[in-house]
PDB file of C-alpha atoms in Angstrom:
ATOM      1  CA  UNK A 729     148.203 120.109 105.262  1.00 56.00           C
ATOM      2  CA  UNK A 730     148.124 116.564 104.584  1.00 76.00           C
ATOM      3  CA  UNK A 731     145.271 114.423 103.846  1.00 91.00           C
ATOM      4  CA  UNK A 732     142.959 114.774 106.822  1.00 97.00           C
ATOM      5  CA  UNK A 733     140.180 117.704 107.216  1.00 98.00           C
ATOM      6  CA  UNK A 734     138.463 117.053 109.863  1.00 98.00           C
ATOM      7  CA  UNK A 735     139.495 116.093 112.953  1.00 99.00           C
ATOM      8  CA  UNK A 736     137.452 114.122 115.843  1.00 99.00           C
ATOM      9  CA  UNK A 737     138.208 115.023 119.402  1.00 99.00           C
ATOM     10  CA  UNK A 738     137.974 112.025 122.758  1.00 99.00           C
ATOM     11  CA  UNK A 739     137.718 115.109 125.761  1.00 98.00           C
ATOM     12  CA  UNK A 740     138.764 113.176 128.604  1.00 96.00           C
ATOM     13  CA  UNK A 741     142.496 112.306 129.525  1.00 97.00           C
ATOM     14  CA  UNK A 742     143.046 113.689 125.681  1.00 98.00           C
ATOM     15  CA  UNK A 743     141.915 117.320 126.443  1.00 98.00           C
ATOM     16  CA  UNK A 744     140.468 117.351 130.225  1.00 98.00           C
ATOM     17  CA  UNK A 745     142.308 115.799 132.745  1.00 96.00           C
ATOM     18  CA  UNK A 746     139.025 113.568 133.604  1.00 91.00           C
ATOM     19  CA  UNK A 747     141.336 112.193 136.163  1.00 91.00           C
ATOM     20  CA  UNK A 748     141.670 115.103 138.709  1.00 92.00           C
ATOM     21  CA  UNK A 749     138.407 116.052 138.123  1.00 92.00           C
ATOM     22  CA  UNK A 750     136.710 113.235 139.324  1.00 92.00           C
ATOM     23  CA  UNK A 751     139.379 113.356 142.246  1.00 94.00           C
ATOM     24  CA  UNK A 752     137.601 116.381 143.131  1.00 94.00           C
ATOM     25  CA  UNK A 753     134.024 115.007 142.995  1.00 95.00           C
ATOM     26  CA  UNK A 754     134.575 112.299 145.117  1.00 97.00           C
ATOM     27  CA  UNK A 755     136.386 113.555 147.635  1.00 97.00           C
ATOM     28  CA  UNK A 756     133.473 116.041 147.739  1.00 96.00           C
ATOM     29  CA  UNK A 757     131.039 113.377 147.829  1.00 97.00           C
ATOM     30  CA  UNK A 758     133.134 111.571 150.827  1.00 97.00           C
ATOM     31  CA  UNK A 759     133.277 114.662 153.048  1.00 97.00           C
ATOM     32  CA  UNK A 760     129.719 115.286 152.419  1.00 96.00           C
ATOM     33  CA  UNK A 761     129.069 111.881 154.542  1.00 95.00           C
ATOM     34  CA  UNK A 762     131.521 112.132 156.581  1.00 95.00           C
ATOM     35  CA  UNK A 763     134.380 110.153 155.276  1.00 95.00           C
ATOM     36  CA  UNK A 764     138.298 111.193 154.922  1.00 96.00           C
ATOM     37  CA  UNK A 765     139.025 110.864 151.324  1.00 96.00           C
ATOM     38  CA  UNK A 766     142.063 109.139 150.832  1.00 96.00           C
ATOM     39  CA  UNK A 767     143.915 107.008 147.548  1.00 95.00           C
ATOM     40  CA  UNK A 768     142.683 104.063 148.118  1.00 97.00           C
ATOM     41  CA  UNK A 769     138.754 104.891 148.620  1.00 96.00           C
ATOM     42  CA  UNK A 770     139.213 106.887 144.986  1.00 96.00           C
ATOM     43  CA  UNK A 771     141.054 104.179 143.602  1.00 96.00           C
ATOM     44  CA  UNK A 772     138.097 102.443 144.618  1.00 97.00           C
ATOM     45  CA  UNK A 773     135.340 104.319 143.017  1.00 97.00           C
ATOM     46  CA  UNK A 774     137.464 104.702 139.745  1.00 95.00           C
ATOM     47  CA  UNK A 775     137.740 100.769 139.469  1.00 96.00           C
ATOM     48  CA  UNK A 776     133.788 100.472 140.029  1.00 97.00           C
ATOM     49  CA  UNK A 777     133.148 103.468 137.629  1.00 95.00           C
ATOM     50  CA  UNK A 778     135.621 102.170 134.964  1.00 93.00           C
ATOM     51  CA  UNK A 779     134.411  98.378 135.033  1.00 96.00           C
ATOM     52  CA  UNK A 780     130.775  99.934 134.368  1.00 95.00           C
ATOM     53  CA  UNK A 781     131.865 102.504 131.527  1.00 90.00           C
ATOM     54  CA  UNK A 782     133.371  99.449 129.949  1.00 90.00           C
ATOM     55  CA  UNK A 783     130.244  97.774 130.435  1.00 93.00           C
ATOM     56  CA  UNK A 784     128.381 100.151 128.768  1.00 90.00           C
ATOM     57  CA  UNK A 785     131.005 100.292 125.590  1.00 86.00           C
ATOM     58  CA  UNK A 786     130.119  96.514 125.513  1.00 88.00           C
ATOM     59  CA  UNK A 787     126.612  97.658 125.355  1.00 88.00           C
ATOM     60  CA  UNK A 788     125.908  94.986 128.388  1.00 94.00           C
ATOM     61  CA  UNK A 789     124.353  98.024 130.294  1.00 93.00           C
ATOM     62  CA  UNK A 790     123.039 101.604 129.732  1.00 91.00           C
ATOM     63  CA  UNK A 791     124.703 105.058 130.615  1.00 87.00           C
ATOM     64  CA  UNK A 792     121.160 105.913 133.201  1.00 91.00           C
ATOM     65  CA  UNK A 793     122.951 102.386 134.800  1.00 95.00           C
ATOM     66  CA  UNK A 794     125.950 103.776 135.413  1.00 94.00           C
ATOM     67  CA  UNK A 795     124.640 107.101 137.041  1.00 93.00           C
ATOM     68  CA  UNK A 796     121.817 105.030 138.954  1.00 95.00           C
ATOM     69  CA  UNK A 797     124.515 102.746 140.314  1.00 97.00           C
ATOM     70  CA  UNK A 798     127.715 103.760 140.756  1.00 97.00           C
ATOM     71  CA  UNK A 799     127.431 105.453 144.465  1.00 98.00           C
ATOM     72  CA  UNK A 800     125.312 102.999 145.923  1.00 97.00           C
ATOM     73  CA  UNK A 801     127.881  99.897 144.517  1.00 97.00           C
ATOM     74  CA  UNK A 802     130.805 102.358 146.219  1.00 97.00           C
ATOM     75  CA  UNK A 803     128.947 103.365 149.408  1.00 97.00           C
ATOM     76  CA  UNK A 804     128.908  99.137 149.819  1.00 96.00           C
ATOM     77  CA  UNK A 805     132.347  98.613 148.796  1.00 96.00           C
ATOM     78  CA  UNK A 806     132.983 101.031 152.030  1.00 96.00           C
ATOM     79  CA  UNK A 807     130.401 100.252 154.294  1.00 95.00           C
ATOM     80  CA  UNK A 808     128.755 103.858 154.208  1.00 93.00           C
ATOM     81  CA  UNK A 809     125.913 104.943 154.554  1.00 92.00           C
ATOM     82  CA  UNK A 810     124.493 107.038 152.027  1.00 92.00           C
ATOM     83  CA  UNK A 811     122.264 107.922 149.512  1.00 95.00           C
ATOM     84  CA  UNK A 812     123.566 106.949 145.916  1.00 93.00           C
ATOM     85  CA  UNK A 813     121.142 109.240 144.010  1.00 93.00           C
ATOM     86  CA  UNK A 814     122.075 112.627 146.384  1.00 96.00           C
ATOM     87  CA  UNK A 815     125.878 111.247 145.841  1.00 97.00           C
ATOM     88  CA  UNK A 816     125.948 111.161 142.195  1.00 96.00           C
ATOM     89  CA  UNK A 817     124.018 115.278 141.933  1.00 95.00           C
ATOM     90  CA  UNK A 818     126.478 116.016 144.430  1.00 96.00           C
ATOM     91  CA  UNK A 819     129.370 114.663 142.336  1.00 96.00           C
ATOM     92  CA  UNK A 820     127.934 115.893 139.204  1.00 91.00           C
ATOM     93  CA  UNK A 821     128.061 119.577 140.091  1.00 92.00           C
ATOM     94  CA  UNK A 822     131.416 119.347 140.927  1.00 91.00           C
ATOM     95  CA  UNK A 823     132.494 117.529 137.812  1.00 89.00           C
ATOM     96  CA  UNK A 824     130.312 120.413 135.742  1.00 87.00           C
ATOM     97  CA  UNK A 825     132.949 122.713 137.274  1.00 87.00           C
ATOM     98  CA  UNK A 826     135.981 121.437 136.656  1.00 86.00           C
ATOM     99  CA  UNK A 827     137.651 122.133 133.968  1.00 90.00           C
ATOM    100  CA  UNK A 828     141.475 121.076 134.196  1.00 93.00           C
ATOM    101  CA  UNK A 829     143.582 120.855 130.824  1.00 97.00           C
ATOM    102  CA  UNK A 830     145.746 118.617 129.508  1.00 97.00           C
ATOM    103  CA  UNK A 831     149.384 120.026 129.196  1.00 95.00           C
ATOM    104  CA  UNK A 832     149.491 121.692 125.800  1.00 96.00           C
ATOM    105  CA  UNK A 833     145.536 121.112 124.580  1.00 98.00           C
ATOM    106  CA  UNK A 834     144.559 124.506 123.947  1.00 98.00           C
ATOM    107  CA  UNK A 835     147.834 125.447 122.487  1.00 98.00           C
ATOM    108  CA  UNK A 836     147.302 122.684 119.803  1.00 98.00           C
ATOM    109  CA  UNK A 837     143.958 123.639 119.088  1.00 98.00           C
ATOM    110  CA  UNK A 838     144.605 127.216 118.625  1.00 98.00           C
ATOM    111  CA  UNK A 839     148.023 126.072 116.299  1.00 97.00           C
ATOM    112  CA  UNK A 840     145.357 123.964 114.398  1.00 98.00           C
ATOM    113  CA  UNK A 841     141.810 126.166 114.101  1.00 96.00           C
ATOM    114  CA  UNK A 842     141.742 127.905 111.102  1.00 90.00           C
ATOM    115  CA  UNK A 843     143.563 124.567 109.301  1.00 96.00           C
ATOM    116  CA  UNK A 844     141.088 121.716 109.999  1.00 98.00           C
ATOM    117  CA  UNK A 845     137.378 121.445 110.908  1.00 98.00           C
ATOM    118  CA  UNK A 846     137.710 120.094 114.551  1.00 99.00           C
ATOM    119  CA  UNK A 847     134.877 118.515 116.297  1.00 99.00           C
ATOM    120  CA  UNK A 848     134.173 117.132 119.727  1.00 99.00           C
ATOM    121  CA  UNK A 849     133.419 113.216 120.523  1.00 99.00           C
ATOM    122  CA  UNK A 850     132.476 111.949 124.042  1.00 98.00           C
ATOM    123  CA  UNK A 851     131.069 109.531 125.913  1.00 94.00           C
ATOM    124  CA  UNK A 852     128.538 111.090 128.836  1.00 91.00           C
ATOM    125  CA  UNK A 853     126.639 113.083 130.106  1.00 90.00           C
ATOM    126  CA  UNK A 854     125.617 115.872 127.864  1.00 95.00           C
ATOM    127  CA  UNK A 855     125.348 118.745 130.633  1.00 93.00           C
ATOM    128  CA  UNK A 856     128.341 118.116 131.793  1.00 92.00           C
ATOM    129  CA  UNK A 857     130.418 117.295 129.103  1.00 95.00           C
ATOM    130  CA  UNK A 858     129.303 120.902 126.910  1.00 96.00           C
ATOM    131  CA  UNK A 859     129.922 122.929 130.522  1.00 94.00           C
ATOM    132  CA  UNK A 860     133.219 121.635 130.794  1.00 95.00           C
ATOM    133  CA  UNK A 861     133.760 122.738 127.345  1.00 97.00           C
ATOM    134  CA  UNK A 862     132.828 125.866 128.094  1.00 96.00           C
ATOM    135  CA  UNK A 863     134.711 126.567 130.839  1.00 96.00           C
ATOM    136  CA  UNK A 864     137.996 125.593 129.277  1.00 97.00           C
ATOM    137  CA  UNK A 865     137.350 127.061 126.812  1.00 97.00           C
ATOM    138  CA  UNK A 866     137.654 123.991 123.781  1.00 98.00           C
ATOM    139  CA  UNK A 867     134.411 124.851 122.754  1.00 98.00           C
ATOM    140  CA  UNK A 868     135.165 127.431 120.469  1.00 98.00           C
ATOM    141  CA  UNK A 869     137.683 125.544 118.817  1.00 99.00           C
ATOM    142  CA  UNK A 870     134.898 123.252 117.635  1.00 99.00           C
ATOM    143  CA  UNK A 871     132.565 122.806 114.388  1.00 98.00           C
ATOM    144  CA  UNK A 872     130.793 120.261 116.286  1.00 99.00           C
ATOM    145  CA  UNK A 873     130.197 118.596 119.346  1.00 99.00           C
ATOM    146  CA  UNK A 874     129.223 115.108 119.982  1.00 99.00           C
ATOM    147  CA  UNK A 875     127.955 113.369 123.238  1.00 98.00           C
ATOM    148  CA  UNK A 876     127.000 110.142 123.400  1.00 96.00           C
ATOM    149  CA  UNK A 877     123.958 111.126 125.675  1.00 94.00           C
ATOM    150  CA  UNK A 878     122.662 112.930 122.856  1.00 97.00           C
ATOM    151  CA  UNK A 879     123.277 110.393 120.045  1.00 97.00           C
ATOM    152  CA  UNK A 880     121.985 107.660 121.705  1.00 94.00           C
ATOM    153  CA  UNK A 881     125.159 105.560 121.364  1.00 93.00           C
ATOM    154  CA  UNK A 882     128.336 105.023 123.001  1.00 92.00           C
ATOM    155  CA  UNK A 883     132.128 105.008 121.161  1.00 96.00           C
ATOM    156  CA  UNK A 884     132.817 102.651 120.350  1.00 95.00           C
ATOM    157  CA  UNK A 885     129.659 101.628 119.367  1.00 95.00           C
ATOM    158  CA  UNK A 886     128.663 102.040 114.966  1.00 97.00           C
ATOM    159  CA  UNK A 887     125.917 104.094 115.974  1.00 97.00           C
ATOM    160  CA  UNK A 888     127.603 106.760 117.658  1.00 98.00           C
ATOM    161  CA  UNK A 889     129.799 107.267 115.010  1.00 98.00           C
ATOM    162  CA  UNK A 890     126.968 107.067 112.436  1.00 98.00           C
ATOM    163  CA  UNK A 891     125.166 110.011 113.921  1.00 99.00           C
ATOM    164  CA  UNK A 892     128.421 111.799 114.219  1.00 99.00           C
ATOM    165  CA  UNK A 893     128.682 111.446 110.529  1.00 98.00           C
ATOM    166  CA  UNK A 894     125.524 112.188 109.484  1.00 98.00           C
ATOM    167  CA  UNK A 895     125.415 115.385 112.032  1.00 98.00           C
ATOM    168  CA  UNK A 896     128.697 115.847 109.880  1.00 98.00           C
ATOM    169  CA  UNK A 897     127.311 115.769 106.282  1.00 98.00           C
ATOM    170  CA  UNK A 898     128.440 112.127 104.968  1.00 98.00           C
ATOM    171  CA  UNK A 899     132.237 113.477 104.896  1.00 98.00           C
ATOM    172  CA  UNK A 900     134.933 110.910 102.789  1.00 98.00           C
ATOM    173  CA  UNK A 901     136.281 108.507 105.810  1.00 98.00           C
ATOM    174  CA  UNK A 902     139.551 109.335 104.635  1.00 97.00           C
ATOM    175  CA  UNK A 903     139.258 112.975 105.691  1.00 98.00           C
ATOM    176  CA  UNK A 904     138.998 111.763 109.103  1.00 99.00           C
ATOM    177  CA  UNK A 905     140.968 111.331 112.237  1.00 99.00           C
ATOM    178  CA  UNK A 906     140.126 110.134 115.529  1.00 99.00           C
ATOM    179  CA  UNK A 907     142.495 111.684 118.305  1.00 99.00           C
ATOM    180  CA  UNK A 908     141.630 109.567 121.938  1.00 98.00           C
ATOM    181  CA  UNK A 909     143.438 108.033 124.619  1.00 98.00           C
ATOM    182  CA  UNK A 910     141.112 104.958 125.079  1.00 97.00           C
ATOM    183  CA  UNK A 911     141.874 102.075 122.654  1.00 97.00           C
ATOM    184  CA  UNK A 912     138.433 100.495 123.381  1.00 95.00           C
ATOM    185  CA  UNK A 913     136.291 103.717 123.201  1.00 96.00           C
ATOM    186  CA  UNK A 914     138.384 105.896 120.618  1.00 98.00           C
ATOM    187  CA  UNK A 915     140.775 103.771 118.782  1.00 98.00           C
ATOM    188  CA  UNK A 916     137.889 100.635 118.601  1.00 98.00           C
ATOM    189  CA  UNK A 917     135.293 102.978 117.190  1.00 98.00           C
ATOM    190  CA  UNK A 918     137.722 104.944 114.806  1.00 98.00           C
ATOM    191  CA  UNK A 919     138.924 101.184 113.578  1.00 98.00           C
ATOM    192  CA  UNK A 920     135.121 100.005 113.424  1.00 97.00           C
ATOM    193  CA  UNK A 921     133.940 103.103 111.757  1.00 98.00           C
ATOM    194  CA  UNK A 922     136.891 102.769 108.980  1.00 98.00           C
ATOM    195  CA  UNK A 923     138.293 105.987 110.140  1.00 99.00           C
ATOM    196  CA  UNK A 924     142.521 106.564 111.066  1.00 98.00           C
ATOM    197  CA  UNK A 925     143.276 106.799 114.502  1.00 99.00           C
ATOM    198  CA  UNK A 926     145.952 108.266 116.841  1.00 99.00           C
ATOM    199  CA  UNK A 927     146.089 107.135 119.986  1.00 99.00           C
ATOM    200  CA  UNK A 928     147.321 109.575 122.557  1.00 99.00           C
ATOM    201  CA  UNK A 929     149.853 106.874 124.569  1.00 98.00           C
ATOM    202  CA  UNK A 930     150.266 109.657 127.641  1.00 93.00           C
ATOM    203  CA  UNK A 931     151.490 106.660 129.781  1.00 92.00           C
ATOM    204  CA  UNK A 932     154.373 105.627 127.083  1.00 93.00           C
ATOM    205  CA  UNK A 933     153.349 101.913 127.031  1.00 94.00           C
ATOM    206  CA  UNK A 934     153.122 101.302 123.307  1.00 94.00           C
ATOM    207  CA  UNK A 935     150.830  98.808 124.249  1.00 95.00           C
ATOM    208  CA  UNK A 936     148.445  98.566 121.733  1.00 96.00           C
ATOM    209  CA  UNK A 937     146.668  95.486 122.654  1.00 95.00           C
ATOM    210  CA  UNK A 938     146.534  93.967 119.384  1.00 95.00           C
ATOM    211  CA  UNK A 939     144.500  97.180 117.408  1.00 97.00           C
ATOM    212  CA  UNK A 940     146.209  98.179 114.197  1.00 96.00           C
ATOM    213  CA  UNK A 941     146.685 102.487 115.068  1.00 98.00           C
ATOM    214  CA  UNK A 942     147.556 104.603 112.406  1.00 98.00           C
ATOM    215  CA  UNK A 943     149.293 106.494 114.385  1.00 98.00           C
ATOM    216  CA  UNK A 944     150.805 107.325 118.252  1.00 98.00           C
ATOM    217  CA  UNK A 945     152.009 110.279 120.053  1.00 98.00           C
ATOM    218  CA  UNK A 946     152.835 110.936 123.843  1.00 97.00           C
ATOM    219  CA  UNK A 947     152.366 114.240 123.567  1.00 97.00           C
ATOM    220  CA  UNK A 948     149.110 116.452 122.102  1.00 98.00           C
ATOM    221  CA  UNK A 949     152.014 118.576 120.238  1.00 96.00           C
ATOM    222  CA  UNK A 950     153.485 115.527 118.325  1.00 97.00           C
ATOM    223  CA  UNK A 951     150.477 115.437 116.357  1.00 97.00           C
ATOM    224  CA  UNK A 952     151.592 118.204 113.774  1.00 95.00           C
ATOM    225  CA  UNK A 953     154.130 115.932 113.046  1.00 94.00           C
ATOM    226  CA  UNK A 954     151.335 113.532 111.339  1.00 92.00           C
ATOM    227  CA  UNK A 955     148.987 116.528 110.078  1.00 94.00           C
TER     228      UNK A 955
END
């Protein structure tokens, strides 16, 4: 074991497939009023939810926002109908059931428990999120777990990782490493927080947009190589 101790967890696209869950949930919420889902109405909704979530990183807008206005803004990108509020419980529910895995996640977790302290942090809803957990079964791989909802903050905000710190016990920085896909919600907040970062490239762009990562890997099992 190398330097790091403690290890700090992104969920979505790193562990969950985020993307075919919320697949799911809005074809759900398009059949529930009446509407064929197809690739371009998701691809729709995911560009609305994305620009908001990067709103809300920005801290131009809050996370009740984002859950208040998502459906309605998509319902009049389409020309439906519908009641944003009812859409978003409806979407919810399904997205507190899913629980798909990333190829290889709980195979690197097991490999690492019993090695590293290993905590959880995500931006979201804290229902959700910890159900999702659960059902996949990452939870018990996990000291910790950190939701934004609950801290108050978003990554890549200070604050969130301030209360993840403090929830943490103060820990030396360079114990720490932040394992995410998103280089403006992980990799910004590991880089603003002075912690090292791995960025989990799953697309193989090596794009890094200008952020000084400590480390990338394509795939989840690559990261032994660095621990």
């Amino acid at each position: 074991m190398g330097k790091y101790t403690k290890l700090l967890w992104d969920v979505d696209e790193t562990l969950l497939d985020f993307t075919a869950a919320e697949n799911n949930g809005v074809q759900a919420v398009l059949r529930a009023y009446g509407v064929e889902p197809d690739a371009e109405k998701i691809a729709c909704y995911s560009r609305i939810n994305d620009s908001l979530w990067k709103a809300c990183e920005r801290g131009e807008i809050t996370r009740d926002h984002i859950l208040e206005s998502r459906f309605p803004l998509f319902f009049k990108e389409l020309g439906v109908e519908g009641d944003g509020l009812a859409a978003e419980r409806l979407y919810r529910k399904q997205l507190d059931e899913s629980a798909i895995l990333i190829d290889g996640a709980l195979e690197i977790l097991e490999r690492l428990s019993g090695h590293y302290e290993m905590y959880v942090i995500t931006n979201g809803v804290s229902k959700t999120q910890y159900s999702r957990l659960k059902k996949s079964g990452i939870d018990r791989y996990m000291k910790d777990i950190f939701v934004s909802e609950d801290a108050g903050a978003q990554k890549p905000q200070n604050a969130f990782f301030d209360y993840c710190l403090e929830r943490m016990g103060h820990p030396a920085l360079e114990q720490l490493l932040v394992i995410g896909d998103s280089l403006t919600s992980d990799i910004q907040g590991g880089i603003n927080a002075g912690i090292d970062t791995c960025w989990f490239d799953r697309k193989g762009t090596g794009d890094t947009q200008g952020r000084e990562v400590t480390y990338i890997i394509r795939a989840l099992k690559e990261l032994e190589e660095i621990l």
